[in-house]
JSON list of C-alpha atoms in Angstrom, two decimals:
[
{"chain": "P", "resi": 1, "resn": "MET", "atom": "CA", "xyz": [156.26, 110.67, 18.37]},
{"chain": "P", "resi": 2, "resn": "PHE", "atom": "CA", "xyz": [153.11, 109.75, 16.50]},
{"chain": "P", "resi": 3, "resn": "GLY", "atom": "CA", "xyz": [149.77, 108.13, 17.16]},
{"chain": "P", "resi": 4, "resn": "GLN", "atom": "CA", "xyz": [147.83, 106.07, 14.66]},
{"chain": "P", "resi": 5, "resn": "THR", "atom": "CA", "xyz": [144.71, 103.91, 14.67]},
{"chain": "P", "resi": 6, "resn": "SER", "atom": "CA", "xyz": [142.05, 102.67, 12.29]},
{"chain": "P", "resi": 7, "resn": "VAL", "atom": "CA", "xyz": [139.12, 104.97, 11.59]},
{"chain": "P", "resi": 8, "resn": "GLU", "atom": "CA", "xyz": [136.88, 102.48, 13.42]},
{"chain": "P", "resi": 9, "resn": "HIS", "atom": "CA", "xyz": [138.51, 103.60, 16.69]},
{"chain": "P", "resi": 10, "resn": "LYS", "atom": "CA", "xyz": [138.15, 107.34, 16.07]},
{"chain": "P", "resi": 11, "resn": "ALA", "atom": "CA", "xyz": [136.70, 108.14, 19.52]},
{"chain": "P", "resi": 12, "resn": "TYR", "atom": "CA", "xyz": [139.65, 106.48, 21.28]},
{"chain": "P", "resi": 13, "resn": "TYR", "atom": "CA", "xyz": [142.10, 108.15, 18.88]},
{"chain": "P", "resi": 14, "resn": "GLU", "atom": "CA", "xyz": [140.62, 111.57, 19.67]},
{"chain": "P", "resi": 15, "resn": "SER", "atom": "CA", "xyz": [141.05, 110.97, 23.42]},
{"chain": "P", "resi": 16, "resn": "VAL", "atom": "CA", "xyz": [144.73, 110.09, 22.87]},
{"chain": "P", "resi": 17, "resn": "PHE", "atom": "CA", "xyz": [145.21, 113.09, 20.59]},
{"chain": "P", "resi": 18, "resn": "LYS", "atom": "CA", "xyz": [143.88, 115.38, 23.35]},
{"chain": "P", "resi": 19, "resn": "LEU", "atom": "CA", "xyz": [146.60, 114.06, 25.68]},
{"chain": "P", "resi": 20, "resn": "PHE", "atom": "CA", "xyz": [149.33, 114.90, 23.18]},
{"chain": "P", "resi": 21, "resn": "GLU", "atom": "CA", "xyz": [147.86, 118.05, 21.62]},
{"chain": "P", "resi": 22, "resn": "PRO", "atom": "CA", "xyz": [150.01, 120.38, 23.80]},
{"chain": "P", "resi": 23, "resn": "TYR", "atom": "CA", "xyz": [153.08, 118.74, 22.25]},
{"chain": "P", "resi": 24, "resn": "CYS", "atom": "CA", "xyz": [151.93, 119.31, 18.67]},
{"chain": "P", "resi": 25, "resn": "THR", "atom": "CA", "xyz": [152.29, 122.39, 16.48]},
{"chain": "P", "resi": 26, "resn": "ALA", "atom": "CA", "xyz": [149.38, 124.84, 16.58]},
{"chain": "P", "resi": 27, "resn": "ASP", "atom": "CA", "xyz": [148.22, 123.85, 13.10]},
{"chain": "P", "resi": 28, "resn": "ILE", "atom": "CA", "xyz": [148.27, 120.10, 13.79]},
{"chain": "P", "resi": 29, "resn": "LYS", "atom": "CA", "xyz": [145.30, 118.17, 12.51]},
{"chain": "P", "resi": 30, "resn": "SER", "atom": "CA", "xyz": [144.27, 114.58, 12.41]},
{"chain": "P", "resi": 31, "resn": "TYR", "atom": "CA", "xyz": [145.26, 113.18, 9.08]},
{"chain": "P", "resi": 32, "resn": "LEU", "atom": "CA", "xyz": [143.51, 110.42, 7.22]},
{"chain": "P", "resi": 33, "resn": "LYS", "atom": "CA", "xyz": [145.86, 107.92, 5.62]},
{"chain": "P", "resi": 34, "resn": "THR", "atom": "CA", "xyz": [144.66, 105.37, 3.06]},
{"chain": "P", "resi": 35, "resn": "TRP", "atom": "CA", "xyz": [146.87, 102.40, 2.27]},
{"chain": "P", "resi": 36, "resn": "THR", "atom": "CA", "xyz": [146.72, 99.00, 0.63]},
{"chain": "P", "resi": 37, "resn": "ASP", "atom": "CA", "xyz": [147.97, 95.89, 2.39]},
{"chain": "P", "resi": 38, "resn": "LYS", "atom": "CA", "xyz": [150.24, 94.24, -0.17]},
{"chain": "P", "resi": 39, "resn": "ARG", "atom": "CA", "xyz": [149.67, 90.81, 1.39]},
{"chain": "P", "resi": 40, "resn": "ASN", "atom": "CA", "xyz": [145.93, 90.70, 0.73]},
{"chain": "P", "resi": 41, "resn": "GLY", "atom": "CA", "xyz": [145.12, 93.74, -1.44]},
{"chain": "P", "resi": 42, "resn": "LYS", "atom": "CA", "xyz": [142.70, 95.18, 1.13]},
{"chain": "P", "resi": 43, "resn": "VAL", "atom": "CA", "xyz": [142.44, 98.95, 1.43]},
{"chain": "P", "resi": 44, "resn": "TYR", "atom": "CA", "xyz": [142.59, 100.42, 4.95]},
{"chain": "P", "resi": 45, "resn": "GLN", "atom": "CA", "xyz": [142.17, 103.87, 6.41]},
{"chain": "P", "resi": 46, "resn": "SER", "atom": "CA", "xyz": [143.78, 105.15, 9.56]},
{"chain": "P", "resi": 47, "resn": "LEU", "atom": "CA", "xyz": [143.99, 108.39, 11.49]},
{"chain": "P", "resi": 48, "resn": "PHE", "atom": "CA", "xyz": [147.33, 109.73, 12.67]},
{"chain": "P", "resi": 49, "resn": "PHE", "atom": "CA", "xyz": [149.07, 112.69, 14.25]},
{"chain": "P", "resi": 50, "resn": "ALA", "atom": "CA", "xyz": [152.67, 113.52, 15.06]},
{"chain": "P", "resi": 51, "resn": "THR", "atom": "CA", "xyz": [154.10, 115.54, 17.92]},
{"chain": "P", "resi": 52, "resn": "MET", "atom": "CA", "xyz": [157.03, 117.89, 17.70]},
{"chain": "P", "resi": 53, "resn": "ALA", "atom": "CA", "xyz": [160.42, 116.34, 18.44]},
{"chain": "P", "resi": 54, "resn": "LEU", "atom": "CA", "xyz": [160.83, 117.57, 22.01]},
{"chain": "P", "resi": 55, "resn": "PRO", "atom": "CA", "xyz": [163.44, 116.81, 24.68]},
{"chain": "P", "resi": 56, "resn": "CYS", "atom": "CA", "xyz": [160.71, 115.64, 27.07]},
{"chain": "P", "resi": 57, "resn": "PHE", "atom": "CA", "xyz": [160.29, 112.53, 24.89]},
{"chain": "P", "resi": 58, "resn": "ASN", "atom": "CA", "xyz": [164.00, 111.63, 24.90]},
{"chain": "P", "resi": 59, "resn": "PRO", "atom": "CA", "xyz": [163.90, 109.46, 28.06]},
{"chain": "P", "resi": 60, "resn": "PHE", "atom": "CA", "xyz": [161.17, 107.31, 26.50]},
{"chain": "P", "resi": 61, "resn": "ARG", "atom": "CA", "xyz": [163.25, 106.79, 23.38]},
{"chain": "P", "resi": 62, "resn": "GLU", "atom": "CA", "xyz": [166.23, 105.86, 25.54]},
{"chain": "P", "resi": 63, "resn": "TYR", "atom": "CA", "xyz": [164.14, 103.40, 27.55]},
{"chain": "P", "resi": 64, "resn": "PHE", "atom": "CA", "xyz": [162.33, 101.73, 24.66]},
{"chain": "P", "resi": 65, "resn": "TYR", "atom": "CA", "xyz": [164.84, 101.79, 21.78]},
{"chain": "P", "resi": 66, "resn": "SER", "atom": "CA", "xyz": [168.38, 100.48, 21.45]},
{"chain": "P", "resi": 67, "resn": "ASP", "atom": "CA", "xyz": [170.26, 101.06, 18.20]},
{"chain": "P", "resi": 68, "resn": "GLY", "atom": "CA", "xyz": [166.96, 101.87, 16.49]},
{"chain": "P", "resi": 69, "resn": "LYS", "atom": "CA", "xyz": [165.30, 98.63, 17.64]},
{"chain": "P", "resi": 70, "resn": "LYS", "atom": "CA", "xyz": [162.29, 98.43, 19.98]},
{"chain": "P", "resi": 71, "resn": "ILE", "atom": "CA", "xyz": [163.13, 96.90, 23.35]},
{"chain": "P", "resi": 72, "resn": "VAL", "atom": "CA", "xyz": [161.51, 96.31, 26.72]},
{"chain": "P", "resi": 73, "resn": "PRO", "atom": "CA", "xyz": [163.57, 98.09, 29.37]},
{"chain": "P", "resi": 74, "resn": "SER", "atom": "CA", "xyz": [164.86, 96.10, 32.33]},
{"chain": "P", "resi": 75, "resn": "ASN", "atom": "CA", "xyz": [162.79, 98.29, 34.69]},
{"chain": "P", "resi": 76, "resn": "ILE", "atom": "CA", "xyz": [159.48, 97.75, 32.88]},
{"chain": "P", "resi": 77, "resn": "ASP", "atom": "CA", "xyz": [158.07, 96.50, 36.18]},
{"chain": "P", "resi": 78, "resn": "VAL", "atom": "CA", "xyz": [158.50, 100.05, 37.50]},
{"chain": "P", "resi": 79, "resn": "LEU", "atom": "CA", "xyz": [157.52, 101.87, 34.31]},
{"chain": "P", "resi": 80, "resn": "LEU", "atom": "CA", "xyz": [154.34, 99.95, 33.44]},
{"chain": "P", "resi": 81, "resn": "THR", "atom": "CA", "xyz": [151.43, 101.41, 35.41]},
{"chain": "P", "resi": 82, "resn": "ASP", "atom": "CA", "xyz": [147.73, 100.59, 35.49]},
{"chain": "P", "resi": 83, "resn": "ILE", "atom": "CA", "xyz": [147.13, 103.41, 32.99]},
{"chain": "P", "resi": 84, "resn": "GLY", "atom": "CA", "xyz": [149.96, 102.20, 30.78]},
{"chain": "P", "resi": 85, "resn": "LEU", "atom": "CA", "xyz": [148.54, 98.68, 30.81]},
{"chain": "P", "resi": 86, "resn": "ALA", "atom": "CA", "xyz": [145.12, 100.06, 29.83]},
{"chain": "P", "resi": 87, "resn": "HIS", "atom": "CA", "xyz": [146.64, 101.88, 26.84]},
{"chain": "P", "resi": 88, "resn": "TRP", "atom": "CA", "xyz": [148.65, 98.82, 25.85]},
{"chain": "P", "resi": 89, "resn": "ILE", "atom": "CA", "xyz": [145.41, 96.82, 25.75]},
{"chain": "P", "resi": 90, "resn": "MET", "atom": "CA", "xyz": [143.56, 99.53, 23.82]},
{"chain": "P", "resi": 91, "resn": "ASP", "atom": "CA", "xyz": [146.39, 99.80, 21.27]},
{"chain": "P", "resi": 92, "resn": "ASP", "atom": "CA", "xyz": [147.66, 96.23, 20.92]},
{"chain": "P", "resi": 93, "resn": "GLY", "atom": "CA", "xyz": [145.15, 94.00, 22.69]},
{"chain": "P", "resi": 94, "resn": "SER", "atom": "CA", "xyz": [142.44, 91.77, 21.26]},
{"chain": "P", "resi": 95, "resn": "LYS", "atom": "CA", "xyz": [139.83, 89.55, 22.83]},
{"chain": "P", "resi": 96, "resn": "HIS", "atom": "CA", "xyz": [140.68, 85.87, 22.42]},
{"chain": "P", "resi": 97, "resn": "GLY", "atom": "CA", "xyz": [138.04, 83.48, 23.67]},
{"chain": "P", "resi": 98, "resn": "LYS", "atom": "CA", "xyz": [137.48, 84.42, 27.30]},
{"chain": "P", "resi": 99, "resn": "GLY", "atom": "CA", "xyz": [141.00, 85.83, 27.61]},
{"chain": "P", "resi": 100, "resn": "LEU", "atom": "CA", "xyz": [143.07, 88.52, 25.95]},
{"chain": "P", "resi": 101, "resn": "HIS", "atom": "CA", "xyz": [145.96, 88.62, 23.50]},
{"chain": "P", "resi": 102, "resn": "LEU", "atom": "CA", "xyz": [148.61, 91.36, 23.66]},
{"chain": "P", "resi": 103, "resn": "ASN", "atom": "CA", "xyz": [150.65, 91.65, 20.48]},
{"chain": "P", "resi": 104, "resn": "VAL", "atom": "CA", "xyz": [154.39, 91.60, 21.10]},
{"chain": "P", "resi": 105, "resn": "TYR", "atom": "CA", "xyz": [155.64, 90.87, 17.55]},
{"chain": "P", "resi": 106, "resn": "ALA", "atom": "CA", "xyz": [158.44, 93.44, 17.70]},
{"chain": "P", "resi": 107, "resn": "PHE", "atom": "CA", "xyz": [160.14, 92.07, 20.81]},
{"chain": "P", "resi": 108, "resn": "SER", "atom": "CA", "xyz": [162.76, 89.42, 21.52]},
{"chain": "P", "resi": 109, "resn": "GLU", "atom": "CA", "xyz": [161.99, 86.31, 23.58]},
{"chain": "P", "resi": 110, "resn": "GLU", "atom": "CA", "xyz": [163.87, 87.86, 26.50]},
{"chain": "P", "resi": 111, "resn": "ASP", "atom": "CA", "xyz": [161.77, 91.04, 26.28]},
{"chain": "P", "resi": 112, "resn": "ILE", "atom": "CA", "xyz": [158.54, 89.04, 26.08]},
{"chain": "P", "resi": 113, "resn": "LYS", "atom": "CA", "xyz": [159.59, 87.08, 29.17]},
{"chain": "P", "resi": 114, "resn": "ARG", "atom": "CA", "xyz": [160.21, 90.38, 30.96]},
{"chain": "P", "resi": 115, "resn": "LEU", "atom": "CA", "xyz": [156.69, 91.52, 30.03]},
{"chain": "P", "resi": 116, "resn": "THR", "atom": "CA", "xyz": [155.01, 88.28, 31.12]},
{"chain": "P", "resi": 117, "resn": "ASP", "atom": "CA", "xyz": [156.93, 88.38, 34.40]},
{"chain": "P", "resi": 118, "resn": "THR", "atom": "CA", "xyz": [155.74, 91.95, 34.98]},
{"chain": "P", "resi": 119, "resn": "LEU", "atom": "CA", "xyz": [152.13, 91.05, 34.20]},
{"chain": "P", "resi": 120, "resn": "SER", "atom": "CA", "xyz": [152.36, 88.09, 36.58]},
{"chain": "P", "resi": 121, "resn": "ASN", "atom": "CA", "xyz": [154.36, 89.60, 39.43]},
{"chain": "P", "resi": 122, "resn": "LYS", "atom": "CA", "xyz": [153.13, 93.19, 39.43]},
{"chain": "P", "resi": 123, "resn": "PHE", "atom": "CA", "xyz": [149.53, 92.75, 38.33]},
{"chain": "P", "resi": 124, "resn": "GLY", "atom": "CA", "xyz": [148.83, 89.18, 39.48]},
{"chain": "P", "resi": 125, "resn": "LEU", "atom": "CA", "xyz": [147.80, 87.99, 36.01]},
{"chain": "P", "resi": 126, "resn": "LYS", "atom": "CA", "xyz": [148.25, 84.44, 34.75]},
{"chain": "P", "resi": 127, "resn": "CYS", "atom": "CA", "xyz": [149.85, 84.64, 31.30]},
{"chain": "P", "resi": 128, "resn": "SER", "atom": "CA", "xyz": [151.45, 82.49, 28.64]},
{"chain": "P", "resi": 129, "resn": "VAL", "atom": "CA", "xyz": [152.90, 83.13, 25.19]},
{"chain": "P", "resi": 130, "resn": "HIS", "atom": "CA", "xyz": [151.06, 82.03, 22.05]},
{"chain": "P", "resi": 131, "resn": "THR", "atom": "CA", "xyz": [153.03, 82.01, 18.80]},
{"chain": "P", "resi": 132, "resn": "PRO", "atom": "CA", "xyz": [150.70, 81.37, 15.85]},
{"chain": "P", "resi": 133, "resn": "ASN", "atom": "CA", "xyz": [152.49, 81.72, 12.50]},
{"chain": "P", "resi": 134, "resn": "GLY", "atom": "CA", "xyz": [155.68, 82.69, 14.32]},
{"chain": "P", "resi": 135, "resn": "LYS", "atom": "CA", "xyz": [154.15, 85.92, 15.67]},
{"chain": "P", "resi": 136, "resn": "PRO", "atom": "CA", "xyz": [154.23, 85.97, 19.47]},
{"chain": "P", "resi": 137, "resn": "ARG", "atom": "CA", "xyz": [151.35, 87.23, 21.57]},
{"chain": "P", "resi": 138, "resn": "ILE", "atom": "CA", "xyz": [150.98, 87.26, 25.31]},
{"chain": "P", "resi": 139, "resn": "TYR", "atom": "CA", "xyz": [147.79, 85.53, 26.36]},
{"chain": "P", "resi": 140, "resn": "VAL", "atom": "CA", "xyz": [146.11, 86.65, 29.58]},
{"chain": "P", "resi": 141, "resn": "TRP", "atom": "CA", "xyz": [144.19, 83.64, 30.81]},
{"chain": "P", "resi": 142, "resn": "ALA", "atom": "CA", "xyz": [140.42, 83.76, 31.26]},
{"chain": "P", "resi": 143, "resn": "GLU", "atom": "CA", "xyz": [140.84, 83.16, 35.00]},
{"chain": "P", "resi": 144, "resn": "SER", "atom": "CA", "xyz": [142.74, 86.48, 35.25]},
{"chain": "P", "resi": 145, "resn": "MET", "atom": "CA", "xyz": [140.24, 88.60, 33.35]},
{"chain": "P", "resi": 146, "resn": "ILE", "atom": "CA", "xyz": [138.25, 89.69, 36.44]},
{"chain": "P", "resi": 147, "resn": "GLN", "atom": "CA", "xyz": [141.50, 90.94, 37.99]},
{"chain": "P", "resi": 148, "resn": "LEU", "atom": "CA", "xyz": [142.54, 92.63, 34.72]},
{"chain": "P", "resi": 149, "resn": "ARG", "atom": "CA", "xyz": [139.17, 94.39, 34.37]},
{"chain": "P", "resi": 150, "resn": "ALA", "atom": "CA", "xyz": [139.46, 95.68, 37.95]},
{"chain": "P", "resi": 151, "resn": "ILE", "atom": "CA", "xyz": [142.89, 97.14, 37.16]},
{"chain": "P", "resi": 152, "resn": "VAL", "atom": "CA", "xyz": [142.28, 98.79, 33.79]},
{"chain": "P", "resi": 153, "resn": "LYS", "atom": "CA", "xyz": [138.61, 99.26, 32.92]},
{"chain": "P", "resi": 154, "resn": "HIS", "atom": "CA", "xyz": [138.19, 102.69, 34.52]},
{"chain": "P", "resi": 155, "resn": "TYR", "atom": "CA", "xyz": [141.23, 103.94, 32.56]},
{"chain": "P", "resi": 156, "resn": "MET", "atom": "CA", "xyz": [139.96, 102.64, 29.23]},
{"chain": "P", "resi": 157, "resn": "HIS", "atom": "CA", "xyz": [137.93, 104.59, 26.70]},
{"chain": "P", "resi": 158, "resn": "PRO", "atom": "CA", "xyz": [134.37, 103.17, 26.77]},
{"chain": "P", "resi": 159, "resn": "THR", "atom": "CA", "xyz": [134.57, 102.26, 23.08]},
{"chain": "P", "resi": 160, "resn": "MET", "atom": "CA", "xyz": [137.44, 99.89, 23.91]},
{"chain": "P", "resi": 161, "resn": "HIS", "atom": "CA", "xyz": [135.75, 98.00, 26.75]},
{"chain": "P", "resi": 162, "resn": "TYR", "atom": "CA", "xyz": [134.80, 95.25, 24.29]},
{"chain": "P", "resi": 163, "resn": "LYS", "atom": "CA", "xyz": [138.42, 94.05, 24.44]},
{"chain": "P", "resi": 164, "resn": "ILE", "atom": "CA", "xyz": [138.08, 93.04, 28.10]},
{"chain": "P", "resi": 165, "resn": "ASP", "atom": "CA", "xyz": [134.34, 92.58, 28.63]},
{"chain": "P", "resi": 166, "resn": "GLU", "atom": "CA", "xyz": [132.90, 89.17, 29.36]},
{"chain": "P", "resi": 167, "resn": "ILE", "atom": "CA", "xyz": [131.40, 87.17, 26.54]},
{"chain": "P", "resi": 168, "resn": "ASN", "atom": "CA", "xyz": [127.63, 87.10, 26.86]}
]
């Protein structure tokens, strides 16, 4: 398993690395990776680490991958916790107006429906799917943001609160 984020989110990255450090080799370090986006020519830098391949991670691979493709398991409503939702937002969320987008590009329509149903039924959030340029994102409506903040804010790294904070 590996973790990666842009250098702008170093403080959050370090908090995630601390969670996984016991699963890394003793000489593991954060590595800086520089790459060029071929679409626009921009140069980006990101930090990353990799864990050892350990049997304790196998159930997660079985849940979230099928034939090498990312999937949303049928029991996501059981698996997705408040903490998991917080990390999903920190990793793949972005403020959009007074609401929030969650990137779900890698998933099928059926998987996205499963996720929106879980967000609605388990967490009480009003959601819809936006698909600009053919890339789907789950939109958490502005009217659900107070509820979302109450669920996840205390699990989020302070440097990531901007993703769910109210617009001043």
